[in-house]
Backbone as numpy.savetxt, mean C-alpha at the origin, in Angstrom:
# Nx Ny Nz CAx CAy CAz Cx Cy Cz
17.02 -7.25 14.06 16.17 -6.16 14.39 14.97 -6.06 13.44
13.77 -5.94 13.95 12.60 -5.96 13.00 12.46 -4.49 12.46
11.82 -4.49 11.31 11.56 -3.24 10.59 10.34 -2.52 11.21
10.34 -1.20 11.14 9.01 -0.58 11.49 7.94 -1.03 10.51
6.70 -1.11 10.93 5.66 -1.64 10.09 4.68 -0.52 9.58
4.31 -0.65 8.34 3.31 0.23 7.78 2.29 -0.64 7.07
1.12 -0.07 6.78 0.12 -0.67 5.94 -0.28 0.26 4.84
-0.85 -0.32 3.82 -1.34 0.47 2.65 -2.61 -0.29 2.11
-3.55 0.45 1.70 -4.82 -0.15 1.19 -5.20 0.46 -0.16
-5.60 -0.34 -1.08 -6.04 0.04 -2.38 -7.55 -0.19 -2.47
-8.30 0.84 -2.44 -9.80 0.70 -2.58 -10.06 0.48 -4.10
-10.95 -0.48 -4.36 -11.34 -0.83 -5.66 -12.85 -0.75 -5.89
-13.21 -0.30 -7.11 -14.66 -0.25 -7.42 -14.86 -0.55 -8.89
-16.02 -1.02 -9.17 -16.40 -1.34 -10.65 -17.15 -0.05 -11.10
-16.86 0.33 -12.33 -17.49 1.43 -13.02 -17.79 0.97 -14.42
-18.62 1.69 -15.23 -18.92 1.35 -16.54 -17.59 1.25 -17.42
-16.59 2.04 -17.04 -15.35 2.03 -17.82 -14.43 0.97 -17.46
-14.69 0.21 -16.29 -13.86 -0.83 -15.83 -13.56 -0.71 -14.35
-12.71 -1.65 -13.85 -12.36 -1.52 -12.42 -11.40 -0.44 -12.21
-11.67 0.37 -11.11 -10.85 1.49 -10.73 -10.15 1.20 -9.39
-9.00 1.81 -9.24 -8.26 1.73 -7.96 -8.08 3.25 -7.46
-8.25 3.41 -6.16 -8.07 4.61 -5.54 -6.58 4.87 -5.23
-5.94 5.83 -5.71 -4.61 6.26 -5.31 -4.74 7.69 -4.79
-3.77 8.06 -4.08 -3.76 9.42 -3.49 -2.47 10.14 -3.86
-2.58 11.42 -4.21 -1.33 12.26 -4.46 -0.80 12.59 -3.04
0.44 12.08 -2.72 1.02 12.31 -1.45 1.39 13.80 -1.34
0.83 14.47 -0.24 1.05 15.95 -0.12 2.14 16.28 0.89
2.51 15.43 1.69 3.56 15.69 2.75 4.46 14.51 2.96
5.60 14.70 3.57 6.40 13.60 4.11 7.08 12.84 3.08
7.56 11.58 3.43 8.25 10.74 2.59 7.39 10.28 1.36
7.96 10.47 0.17 7.09 10.18 -0.98 6.24 11.29 -1.55
6.45 12.51 -0.94 5.61 13.72 -1.42 5.75 13.80 -2.97
4.53 13.95 -3.60 4.45 14.10 -4.95 4.09 12.82 -5.73
4.35 11.66 -5.02 4.00 10.33 -5.64 2.54 10.02 -5.46
2.05 9.14 -6.32 0.73 8.56 -6.17 0.94 7.38 -5.20
0.09 7.10 -4.21 0.30 6.01 -3.25 -1.11 5.48 -2.86
-1.19 4.36 -2.26 -2.39 3.85 -1.63 -2.51 4.53 -0.28
-3.67 4.59 0.32 -3.88 5.15 1.62 -3.16 4.23 2.63
-2.49 4.78 3.52 -1.89 3.96 4.60 -0.83 4.77 5.39
-0.19 4.04 6.28 0.84 4.71 7.10 1.38 3.85 8.17
2.07 4.36 9.13 2.77 3.68 10.25 1.72 3.09 11.18
2.17 1.97 11.76 1.39 1.33 12.90 1.58 2.23 14.09
0.51 2.19 14.90 0.66 2.76 16.30 0.92 1.61 17.22
1.51 1.88 18.40 1.88 0.85 19.32 0.71 -0.16 19.55
0.90 -1.46 19.40 -0.07 -2.45 19.75 -1.11 -2.79 18.58
-0.99 -1.99 17.47 -1.91 -2.28 16.33 -1.56 -3.48 15.53
-2.57 -4.18 15.04 -2.34 -5.23 14.02 -2.23 -4.54 12.73
-1.76 -5.26 11.69 -1.86 -4.63 10.33 -3.22 -4.26 9.96
-4.23 -5.00 10.26 -5.63 -4.65 9.89 -6.12 -3.36 10.59
-5.84 -3.29 11.93 -6.30 -2.14 12.62 -5.49 -0.84 12.17
-4.28 -1.02 11.81 -3.52 0.16 11.29 -4.13 0.54 9.97
-4.45 -0.35 9.11 -5.05 -0.08 7.84 -6.43 0.63 7.99
-7.26 0.13 8.73 -8.60 0.76 9.05 -8.45 2.24 9.46
-7.54 2.42 10.52 -7.30 3.74 10.97 -6.76 4.64 9.97
-5.67 4.23 9.30 -4.97 5.05 8.27 -5.93 5.41 7.10
-6.66 4.45 6.60 -7.66 4.79 5.50 -8.64 5.85 5.95
-9.12 5.70 7.11 -10.06 6.72 7.65 -9.46 8.08 7.73
-8.21 8.16 8.35 -7.46 9.44 8.51 -7.10 10.08 7.17
-6.75 9.25 6.18 -6.19 9.82 4.96 -7.24 10.08 3.84
-8.31 9.30 3.84 -9.38 9.60 2.79 -10.67 9.56 3.31
-10.90 9.45 4.60 -12.20 9.63 5.26 -13.27 8.53 5.02
-12.87 7.34 4.70 -13.88 6.25 4.50 -13.66 5.25 5.58
-14.74 4.55 5.94 -14.78 3.60 6.93 -14.68 2.14 6.32
-13.76 1.33 6.71 -13.60 -0.02 6.24 -13.66 -0.97 7.45
-14.12 -2.16 7.20 -14.13 -3.30 8.23 -13.06 -4.26 7.97
-12.42 -4.80 8.94 -11.39 -5.85 8.79 -11.84 -6.96 7.92
-13.05 -7.44 7.98 -13.51 -8.54 7.14 -13.49 -8.11 5.69
-13.53 -6.89 5.25 -13.46 -6.47 3.86 -12.11 -6.37 3.32
-11.09 -6.54 4.18 -9.63 -6.39 3.77 -9.14 -7.74 3.21
-8.42 -7.72 2.08 -7.74 -8.88 1.55 -6.22 -8.50 1.40
-5.41 -9.34 2.07 -4.00 -9.07 2.07 -3.43 -9.44 0.66
-2.77 -8.54 -0.01 -2.21 -8.92 -1.34 -0.66 -8.88 -1.45
0.00 -8.34 -0.36 1.43 -8.27 -0.39 2.01 -8.13 0.97
3.21 -8.56 1.14 4.04 -8.41 2.37 5.44 -8.15 1.81
5.83 -6.86 2.02 7.09 -6.41 1.41 8.06 -5.86 2.45
9.29 -6.30 2.44 10.32 -5.53 3.27 11.04 -4.56 2.36
11.26 -3.38 2.92 11.92 -2.33 2.16 13.20 -1.89 2.87
14.30 -2.44 2.63 15.52 -1.90 3.18 16.01 -0.73 2.36
16.24 0.42 2.97 16.87 1.62 2.40 18.29 1.58 2.93
19.22 0.88 2.21 20.55 0.72 2.73 21.31 1.89 2.95
21.13 3.01 2.31 21.78 4.25 2.56 20.98 5.15 3.38
19.70 4.88 3.64 18.85 5.70 4.48 18.04 4.79 5.36
18.74 4.15 6.37 18.07 3.14 7.20 16.76 3.55 7.95
16.69 4.96 8.14 15.55 5.47 8.84 14.26 5.29 8.02
14.36 5.06 6.71 13.19 4.96 5.87 12.82 3.42 5.70
13.59 2.52 6.22 13.39 1.07 6.00 12.06 0.69 6.69
11.40 -0.21 6.13 10.03 -0.64 6.69 9.60 -1.99 6.12
8.58 -2.50 6.85 7.81 -3.72 6.34 6.45 -3.18 6.06
6.02 -3.57 4.88 4.70 -3.08 4.41 3.70 -4.22 4.27
2.52 -4.07 4.75 1.41 -4.98 4.52 0.48 -4.31 3.59
0.22 -4.82 2.44 -0.68 -4.24 1.43 -1.97 -5.04 1.36
-3.05 -4.27 1.20 -4.46 -4.84 1.21 -5.21 -4.19 -0.01
-6.25 -4.89 -0.37 -7.31 -4.35 -1.26 -8.52 -4.37 -0.40
-9.55 -3.53 -0.86 -10.80 -3.48 -0.19 -11.90 -3.01 -1.27
-12.95 -3.82 -1.38 -14.02 -3.48 -2.27 -15.19 -2.85 -1.61
-15.23 -2.94 -0.25 -16.44 -2.41 0.41 -16.04 -1.45 1.48
-16.60 -0.29 1.48 -16.48 0.75 2.53 -17.63 1.67 2.58
-17.62 2.50 3.58 -18.71 3.47 3.74 -18.05 4.94 3.70
-18.79 5.69 2.93 -18.31 7.04 2.76 -17.82 7.37 1.40
-17.38 8.64 1.13 -16.77 9.01 -0.14 -15.41 9.49 0.10
-14.46 8.95 -0.59 -13.06 9.41 -0.45 -12.92 10.91 -0.61
-12.28 11.55 0.43 -12.08 12.95 0.42 -10.65 13.34 0.67
-10.33 14.55 0.25 -8.96 15.03 0.50 -8.67 15.21 2.00
-7.40 14.95 2.38 -6.96 15.25 3.77 -5.60 16.04 3.63
-4.99 16.28 4.80 -3.76 16.96 4.79 -2.69 16.11 4.14
-2.81 14.79 4.15 -1.84 13.87 3.63 -2.06 13.55 2.08
-3.34 13.26 1.68 -3.58 12.73 0.33 -4.71 13.47 -0.35
-4.57 13.60 -1.68 -5.60 14.03 -2.59 -5.98 12.75 -3.39
-7.19 12.16 -3.07 -7.57 10.91 -3.67 -7.94 11.06 -5.11
-7.57 10.12 -5.92 -7.89 10.03 -7.40 -8.09 8.67 -7.81
-9.20 8.46 -8.63 -9.50 7.17 -9.11 -8.79 6.91 -10.42
-8.27 5.72 -10.62 -7.53 5.32 -11.81 -7.97 4.00 -12.33
-8.09 3.84 -13.65 -8.45 2.48 -14.22 -7.38 1.53 -13.81
-7.80 0.34 -13.32 -6.85 -0.67 -12.96 -5.96 -1.08 -14.12
-6.61 -1.19 -15.31 -5.87 -1.57 -16.44 -4.81 -0.57 -16.92
-4.83 0.59 -16.27 -3.94 1.72 -16.73 -3.34 2.39 -15.45
-2.82 1.66 -14.51 -2.24 2.24 -13.28 -1.06 3.12 -13.65
-0.95 4.32 -13.22 0.13 5.19 -13.50 1.33 4.94 -12.67
1.96 3.81 -12.83 3.08 3.40 -11.95 4.27 4.39 -12.20
4.35 5.04 -13.30 5.38 5.99 -13.43 5.28 7.24 -12.53
4.15 7.36 -11.92 3.97 8.46 -11.04 3.95 8.05 -9.50
4.41 6.74 -9.31 4.36 6.10 -7.97 5.84 5.85 -7.55
6.00 5.31 -6.40 7.37 4.89 -6.06 7.93 3.89 -7.03
9.26 3.89 -7.18 9.83 3.03 -8.30 9.51 1.58 -8.17
9.22 1.13 -6.98 8.96 -0.38 -6.79 7.59 -0.75 -7.35
6.66 0.24 -7.45 5.25 -0.14 -7.79 5.14 -0.96 -9.04
5.90 -0.64 -10.09 5.84 -1.32 -11.31 6.24 -2.80 -11.20
7.00 -3.03 -10.17 7.57 -4.52 -10.02 6.55 -5.38 -9.33
5.63 -4.85 -8.60 4.72 -5.74 -7.77 3.28 -5.41 -7.76
2.94 -4.15 -7.91 1.53 -3.71 -7.74 0.59 -4.28 -8.76
0.80 -4.23 -10.09 -0.06 -4.84 -11.08 -0.32 -6.32 -10.85
0.85 -7.03 -10.40 0.70 -8.48 -10.12 -0.19 -8.65 -8.95
-0.02 -7.94 -7.89 -0.83 -8.16 -6.66 -2.33 -7.75 -6.86
-2.44 -6.59 -7.57 -3.85 -6.16 -7.80 -4.54 -7.11 -8.82
-3.74 -7.86 -9.55 -4.31 -8.82 -10.46 -4.66 -10.19 -9.78
-4.40 -10.33 -8.53 -4.89 -11.44 -7.69 -3.73 -12.45 -7.31
-2.47 -12.16 -7.55 -1.38 -12.97 -7.14 -0.71 -12.38 -5.88
-0.72 -13.10 -4.85 0.00 -12.62 -3.59 1.47 -12.39 -3.83
2.00 -11.30 -3.35 3.40 -10.97 -3.46 4.07 -10.90 -2.07
5.18 -11.60 -2.05 6.08 -11.44 -0.86 7.45 -11.15 -1.41
8.07 -10.09 -0.98 9.37 -9.64 -1.60 10.11 -8.82 -0.61
11.40 -8.69 -0.97 12.36 -7.70 -0.44 12.73 -6.82 -1.53
12.46 -5.53 -1.39 12.81 -4.55 -2.45 13.72 -3.54 -1.92
14.95 -3.43 -2.34 15.93 -2.52 -1.81 16.07 -1.26 -2.69
16.07 -0.14 -1.97 16.30 1.14 -2.60 17.73 1.54 -2.49
18.16 2.25 -3.52 19.56 2.67 -3.63 19.91 4.01 -2.85
21.09 4.53 -3.22 21.63 5.73 -2.47 20.76 6.91 -2.62
20.01 7.13 -3.80 19.21 8.22 -3.96 17.85 8.15 -3.16
17.55 7.02 -2.58 16.38 6.86 -1.81 15.06 6.82 -2.68
15.20 6.71 -3.96 14.07 6.68 -4.81 14.04 5.54 -5.82
15.28 5.07 -6.18 15.41 4.01 -7.21 15.61 2.63 -6.58
14.86 1.64 -7.15 15.08 0.26 -6.69 16.35 -0.19 -7.30
17.24 -0.86 -6.43 18.49 -1.42 -6.88 18.44 -2.97 -6.99
17.52 -3.62 -6.15 17.36 -5.02 -6.19 15.96 -5.43 -5.68
15.53 -6.55 -6.28 14.18 -7.05 -5.82 14.41 -8.60 -5.68
13.86 -9.14 -4.61 13.93 -10.57 -4.34 12.51 -11.03 -4.02
11.80 -11.64 -4.99 10.54 -12.24 -4.80 10.63 -13.56 -4.07
9.91 -13.81 -3.05 10.01 -15.04 -2.29 8.80 -15.92 -2.50
9.07 -17.17 -2.87 7.91 -18.14 -2.92 7.55 -18.67 -1.57
6.37 -19.11 -1.32 5.28 -19.21 -2.28 4.54 -17.91 -2.45
3.78 -17.78 -3.54 2.93 -16.55 -3.78 1.46 -16.77 -3.39
1.29 -17.20 -2.25 -0.08 -17.32 -1.61 0.00 -16.60 -0.22
-1.11 -16.01 0.11 -0.95 -15.19 1.42 -0.87 -16.13 2.59
-0.14 -15.70 3.60 -0.05 -16.35 4.79 -1.27 -16.38 5.61
-1.45 -17.40 6.46 -2.57 -17.38 7.44 -2.23 -16.30 8.39
-3.19 -15.32 8.60 -2.84 -14.17 9.47 -2.51 -14.67 10.90
-1.43 -14.18 11.43 -1.03 -14.41 12.78 -1.64 -13.44 13.76
-2.68 -12.76 13.32 -3.33 -11.71 14.01 -4.82 -11.75 13.83
-5.49 -11.04 14.60 -6.98 -10.96 14.43 -7.42 -9.52 14.44
-8.38 -9.11 13.65 -8.79 -7.76 13.52 -9.99 -7.45 14.35
């Protein structure tokens, strides 16, 4: 059985202080209170890129193009004690967009220095893969959450660490 699919996008920008990444304080639903990238569940028939474009617009109000997306990770998340939360995540970065990130019902956007990502305020898995992926190394992994639904109990990084040729078009 295939896992439900979600996408997440990390907007990046250069500032005098250094490179910044946009994270959002999750205001509702699974992960409420965590800092996350903009993203969410696929709608029927959507590609990962289409879902990313739609979700980023819905959650932070900016417009991105498929050509501006770079795939940085493909991660399966089995929640062995809470299978309803299990998912496959496609993670992207984006350097180019139109508009200014604004708050939505889902997220309160906040810029953070890439060199100082607050992984302690994110999902438990973030510290294991996000700095590596944002640093330019493609990540493919299976990250399993434990009984509490919040703590990672195992991580399996799969080689090779280069992005796949997309089986889809945006």
